[in-house]
Amino acid sequence: MAIYHMESKIVSRGTGRSVVAASAYMSCSRLYNDYDGIQHDYTRKHGVVWQQVFLPPQAPREWLDREQLWNAVEAAEKAKDSRLAREIIVALPVELDHDEQIALTGAYISQQFVADGMCAAVAIHDTDGHNPHAHILLTMRPLNEDGTWQYKSEKEYLCMKDGEERGFTAAEYKSAQSDGWEKQYLYRVGRKKVYMTQTAAVEHGYARVDKHPKSSRYGRQNPITARWNSEDQLIAWREAWADMVNRAIEQAGLEERIDHRSYAARGIDEQPTIHEGVEAVQIEEKGFVSERRALNRQIRADNALLRELKEQIKQLSKAVQMDIHHLADALEKLRADMVIFCYQLSHIREGREKGLSDLRLLR
């Protein structure tokens, strides 16, 4: 049956990864990385049934070659801990055939990523027909209209004017300077180093100790990059995938549906299983125990026990409700008897009072 699985992770130099290597692995190909001079060869790996590169209109056409695309990304990133690409892995519905899976994946990439300005490379893996899934590599730096890379974050200078501090980029500072804003530098004030404007420093005769102006710690992030990296955007991508899969399944005349929401959001008490991957299956086929599959077996057993306990509680609740109805009927009958008894007792009391009154008259 169709299952929902979407995993998003970052390919980063900070964790020792290369986007060229990641692309070679997912496409089962041989790619050379100009950045570190390493050739990554995964041609002996099998299981790829379809792969393609998708580009927005402004991207250079030579990037349709995945080696050129990802080497361009590697060249654009200078830092040793740069975030190079975003990798998204989605499980494909087994109810659809290969052509339908390809059409679904291509439409999703075109609508959600390429239309928003990203370059994307995808490969569908299906080694045994039971676990079809797609690996999608996405660029993280927006493109200008001429096909050049935009910045991820831009240096922001913290300037002062009339006691107020405000940040400006290099392009903004020219206009801000004419409006009276000044950059701040480190000056020696006694034994301390203090940031202040040049005007204030000259007035007191302080000496500058650093040529670099004061700036915000992380700079100003590109608003497009900030949106791509946001939690809201990931939720939107997850929801869009579920919607497109459900439409594809419905068009195929099937009743299966998937849901991108977590068990907690759907009010389900059970624990979700984790993604096993083909490696876990291969490990157990060789006679060893896979930790992931063992964990899933334990989760399924725990969920089965939870369902059994919930069913027992349901049956007990029904029994209690039946007993409550019986108890309610008994209490109602007792109430009616008490009303009659109280009426009779009142009648007897009235008769007793009348009898005593008649006795007094006789005396």
Short mmCIF file of C-alpha atoms in Angstrom, two decimals, residues 4-256:
data_model
loop_
_atom_site.label_atom_id
_atom_site.label_comp_id
_atom_site.label_asym_id
_atom_site.label_seq_id
_atom_site.Cartn_x
_atom_site.Cartn_y
_atom_site.Cartn_z
CA TYR A 4 4.05 8.70 3.15
CA HIS A 5 7.76 9.32 3.50
CA MET A 6 9.65 12.54 2.88
CA GLU A 7 13.13 13.15 4.24
CA SER A 8 14.99 16.44 3.88
CA LYS A 9 18.69 16.91 4.67
CA ILE A 10 21.53 19.24 3.77
CA VAL A 11 24.66 18.30 1.82
CA SER A 12 27.34 20.31 3.62
CA ARG A 13 31.13 20.52 3.51
CA GLY A 14 30.94 20.97 7.27
CA THR A 15 29.95 17.30 7.60
CA GLY A 16 32.57 16.16 5.08
CA ARG A 17 30.18 15.79 2.15
CA SER A 18 30.47 16.83 -1.48
CA VAL A 19 27.51 17.56 -3.71
CA VAL A 20 29.37 16.09 -6.70
CA ALA A 21 29.81 12.86 -4.74
CA ALA A 22 26.15 12.91 -3.67
CA SER A 23 25.07 13.34 -7.30
CA ALA A 24 27.35 10.53 -8.49
CA TYR A 25 25.96 8.20 -5.81
CA MET A 26 22.29 8.87 -6.52
CA SER A 27 22.77 8.66 -10.32
CA CYS A 28 25.07 5.61 -10.18
CA SER A 29 27.58 7.45 -12.37
CA ARG A 30 31.20 8.65 -12.41
CA LEU A 31 31.70 12.38 -11.77
CA TYR A 32 34.84 14.43 -11.25
CA ASN A 33 34.93 17.12 -8.56
CA ASP A 34 36.99 20.13 -9.61
CA TYR A 35 36.96 21.53 -6.06
CA ASP A 36 39.00 18.75 -4.44
CA GLY A 37 40.24 16.84 -7.50
CA ILE A 38 38.47 13.61 -6.53
CA GLN A 39 36.65 11.39 -9.02
CA HIS A 40 33.60 9.69 -7.55
CA ASP A 41 32.72 6.42 -9.28
CA TYR A 42 29.47 4.64 -8.44
CA THR A 43 28.94 2.93 -11.79
CA ARG A 44 28.86 -0.49 -10.10
CA LYS A 45 25.85 0.57 -8.08
CA HIS A 46 22.49 -0.49 -9.53
CA GLY A 47 18.84 0.35 -9.07
CA VAL A 48 18.38 3.64 -10.97
CA VAL A 49 15.35 3.42 -13.25
CA TRP A 50 15.17 7.10 -14.29
CA GLN A 51 17.16 10.30 -13.83
CA GLN A 52 16.95 13.85 -15.13
CA VAL A 53 18.15 17.43 -14.53
CA PHE A 54 15.59 20.25 -14.34
CA LEU A 55 16.60 23.90 -14.80
CA PRO A 56 14.76 27.22 -14.50
CA PRO A 57 14.80 29.44 -17.64
CA GLN A 58 17.66 31.67 -16.45
CA ALA A 59 20.09 28.80 -15.72
CA PRO A 60 22.88 28.06 -18.25
CA ARG A 61 21.88 25.18 -20.55
CA GLU A 62 25.23 23.41 -20.00
CA TRP A 63 24.05 22.66 -16.48
CA LEU A 64 21.81 19.97 -17.95
CA ASP A 65 25.01 17.95 -17.52
CA ARG A 66 24.90 17.12 -13.82
CA GLU A 67 28.70 17.17 -13.52
CA GLN A 68 28.84 20.77 -14.76
CA LEU A 69 25.87 21.79 -12.59
CA TRP A 70 27.26 20.55 -9.31
CA ASN A 71 30.81 21.68 -10.06
CA ALA A 72 29.34 25.16 -10.60
CA VAL A 73 27.75 24.89 -7.16
CA GLU A 74 31.03 23.73 -5.59
CA ALA A 75 32.87 26.64 -7.24
CA ALA A 76 30.35 29.21 -5.96
CA GLU A 77 30.78 28.12 -2.34
CA LYS A 78 34.09 29.25 -0.80
CA ALA A 79 33.74 28.37 2.89
CA LYS A 80 34.99 25.07 4.28
CA ASP A 81 31.61 24.49 5.95
CA SER A 82 29.38 25.67 3.07
CA ARG A 83 25.90 24.24 2.67
CA LEU A 84 26.03 22.95 -0.90
CA ALA A 85 22.61 21.46 -1.67
CA ARG A 86 19.37 20.22 -0.22
CA GLU A 87 18.54 16.54 -0.67
CA ILE A 88 14.93 15.39 -0.52
CA ILE A 89 13.97 11.72 -0.57
CA VAL A 90 10.34 10.72 -1.19
CA ALA A 91 8.71 7.31 -1.24
CA LEU A 92 6.79 6.62 -4.44
CA PRO A 93 3.41 4.84 -4.37
CA VAL A 94 3.80 1.18 -5.38
CA GLU A 95 0.27 1.29 -6.81
CA LEU A 96 1.56 3.35 -9.77
CA ASP A 97 3.64 1.93 -12.61
CA HIS A 98 7.07 3.34 -13.55
CA ASP A 99 5.72 5.82 -16.11
CA GLU A 100 3.17 7.15 -13.63
CA GLN A 101 5.83 7.44 -10.92
CA ILE A 102 8.10 9.37 -13.30
CA ALA A 103 5.30 11.72 -14.35
CA LEU A 104 4.36 12.34 -10.70
CA THR A 105 7.96 13.04 -9.64
CA GLY A 106 8.67 15.31 -12.61
CA ALA A 107 5.51 17.33 -12.06
CA TYR A 108 6.29 17.76 -8.37
CA ILE A 109 9.85 18.97 -9.05
CA SER A 110 8.74 21.36 -11.79
CA GLN A 111 5.93 22.91 -9.77
CA GLN A 112 7.50 23.10 -6.32
CA PHE A 113 11.21 23.72 -6.99
CA VAL A 114 12.10 24.70 -10.55
CA ALA A 115 9.20 27.17 -10.81
CA ASP A 116 10.64 28.82 -7.69
CA GLY A 117 14.09 29.25 -9.27
CA MET A 118 15.96 26.13 -8.13
CA CYS A 119 18.00 23.75 -10.23
CA ALA A 120 17.15 20.12 -9.51
CA ALA A 121 18.60 16.71 -10.31
CA VAL A 122 16.53 13.59 -9.62
CA ALA A 123 17.03 9.84 -9.72
CA ILE A 124 14.39 7.20 -9.05
CA HIS A 125 15.68 4.03 -7.37
CA ASP A 126 13.80 0.73 -7.39
CA THR A 127 15.89 -2.38 -6.81
CA ASP A 128 13.17 -4.92 -6.01
CA GLY A 129 9.84 -3.30 -6.91
CA HIS A 130 8.87 -2.96 -3.23
CA ASN A 131 10.64 0.26 -2.28
CA PRO A 132 10.54 2.77 -5.17
CA HIS A 133 11.80 6.19 -4.08
CA ALA A 134 13.22 9.36 -5.58
CA HIS A 135 16.37 11.26 -4.59
CA ILE A 136 16.11 14.97 -5.41
CA LEU A 137 19.12 17.30 -5.19
CA LEU A 138 18.30 21.03 -5.09
CA THR A 139 20.46 24.13 -5.35
CA MET A 140 20.33 26.46 -2.33
CA ARG A 141 21.57 29.70 -3.90
CA PRO A 142 19.09 31.73 -6.02
CA LEU A 143 19.97 32.76 -9.59
CA ASN A 144 19.97 36.21 -11.14
CA GLU A 145 18.23 36.77 -14.47
CA ASP A 146 21.58 36.49 -16.27
CA GLY A 147 22.23 33.04 -14.81
CA THR A 148 24.77 34.14 -12.19
CA TRP A 149 24.45 33.14 -8.54
CA GLN A 150 22.91 35.48 -5.99
CA TYR A 151 24.29 35.85 -2.48
CA LYS A 152 23.01 33.67 0.38
CA SER A 153 23.77 36.38 2.91
CA GLU A 154 25.20 39.89 2.49
CA LYS A 155 27.45 41.80 4.86
CA GLU A 156 25.44 44.28 6.92
CA TYR A 157 27.18 47.29 8.51
CA LEU A 158 25.76 48.51 11.82
CA CYS A 159 25.70 52.31 11.55
CA MET A 160 24.81 55.07 14.01
CA LYS A 161 22.80 58.29 13.72
CA ASP A 162 21.45 60.37 16.62
CA GLY A 163 21.95 57.50 19.05
CA GLU A 164 20.11 54.98 16.85
CA GLU A 165 21.80 51.90 15.38
CA ARG A 166 20.67 50.45 12.04
CA GLY A 167 22.07 47.93 9.57
CA PHE A 168 22.86 48.69 5.92
CA THR A 169 24.34 46.60 3.13
CA ALA A 170 27.20 47.97 1.03
CA ALA A 171 24.75 49.02 -1.70
CA GLU A 172 22.45 50.72 0.80
CA TYR A 173 25.22 52.52 2.68
CA LYS A 174 25.92 55.11 -0.02
CA SER A 175 22.42 56.50 0.32
CA ALA A 176 22.45 56.12 4.11
CA GLN A 177 25.76 57.98 4.41
CA SER A 178 24.33 61.01 2.62
CA ASP A 179 21.47 60.90 5.12
CA GLY A 180 23.86 61.17 8.09
CA TRP A 181 24.50 57.52 9.01
CA GLU A 182 28.08 56.60 9.93
CA LYS A 183 29.88 53.28 10.22
CA GLN A 184 31.32 52.31 13.59
CA TYR A 185 34.91 51.24 14.24
CA LEU A 186 36.83 50.02 17.27
CA TYR A 187 38.64 52.79 19.16
CA ARG A 188 40.81 52.57 22.25
CA VAL A 189 39.20 54.31 25.22
CA GLY A 190 41.63 53.98 28.11
CA ARG A 191 42.15 50.25 28.55
CA LYS A 192 38.95 49.36 26.71
CA LYS A 193 38.07 49.01 23.04
CA VAL A 194 34.77 50.64 22.12
CA TYR A 195 32.79 50.85 18.86
CA MET A 196 31.93 54.42 17.85
CA THR A 197 31.64 56.62 14.79
CA GLN A 198 34.63 58.48 13.38
CA THR A 199 33.03 61.83 14.25
CA ALA A 200 32.70 60.90 17.92
CA ALA A 201 36.23 59.49 18.04
CA VAL A 202 37.82 62.58 16.50
CA GLU A 203 36.00 64.79 18.97
CA HIS A 204 37.67 62.95 21.89
CA GLY A 205 40.96 62.21 20.16
CA TYR A 206 40.59 58.41 20.30
CA ALA A 207 42.79 56.20 18.08
CA ARG A 208 41.26 53.53 15.85
CA VAL A 209 42.54 49.99 16.56
CA ASP A 210 40.79 48.02 13.80
CA LYS A 211 40.09 48.82 10.16
CA HIS A 212 36.99 46.64 9.95
CA PRO A 213 33.65 48.38 10.63
CA LYS A 214 31.09 46.90 13.01
CA SER A 215 28.72 44.48 11.29
CA SER A 216 25.97 42.03 12.19
CA ARG A 217 27.17 38.55 13.06
CA TYR A 218 25.57 36.59 10.22
CA GLY A 219 24.87 39.38 7.77
CA ARG A 220 21.55 39.87 6.06
CA GLN A 221 20.19 36.67 4.60
CA ASN A 222 18.81 36.62 1.08
CA PRO A 223 15.01 36.63 1.54
CA ILE A 224 14.61 33.88 -1.08
CA THR A 225 17.17 31.68 0.67
CA ALA A 226 15.56 32.42 4.04
CA ARG A 227 12.19 31.27 2.71
CA TRP A 228 13.64 28.08 1.20
CA ASN A 229 15.26 27.26 4.55
CA SER A 230 12.17 27.95 6.65
CA GLU A 231 10.11 25.37 8.48
CA ASP A 232 6.93 26.72 6.86
CA GLN A 233 8.38 26.03 3.40
CA LEU A 234 9.23 22.44 4.31
CA ILE A 235 5.70 21.91 5.60
CA ALA A 236 4.32 23.32 2.33
CA TRP A 237 6.53 20.94 0.30
CA ARG A 238 5.39 17.99 2.41
CA GLU A 239 1.72 18.89 2.00
CA ALA A 240 2.12 19.45 -1.75
CA TRP A 241 3.69 16.00 -2.18
CA ALA A 242 0.82 14.32 -0.32
CA ASP A 243 -1.76 16.20 -2.42
CA MET A 244 -0.08 15.29 -5.72
CA VAL A 245 0.34 11.63 -4.76
CA ASN A 246 -3.31 11.39 -3.71
CA ARG A 247 -4.45 12.94 -7.01
CA ALA A 248 -2.29 10.51 -8.97
CA ILE A 249 -3.66 7.54 -7.03
CA GLU A 250 -7.22 8.80 -7.49
CA GLN A 251 -6.68 9.20 -11.25
CA ALA A 252 -5.45 5.61 -11.32
CA GLY A 253 -8.85 4.56 -9.92
CA LEU A 254 -7.52 3.50 -6.52
CA GLU A 255 -8.82 4.26 -3.05
CA GLU A 256 -5.47 4.42 -1.19
#
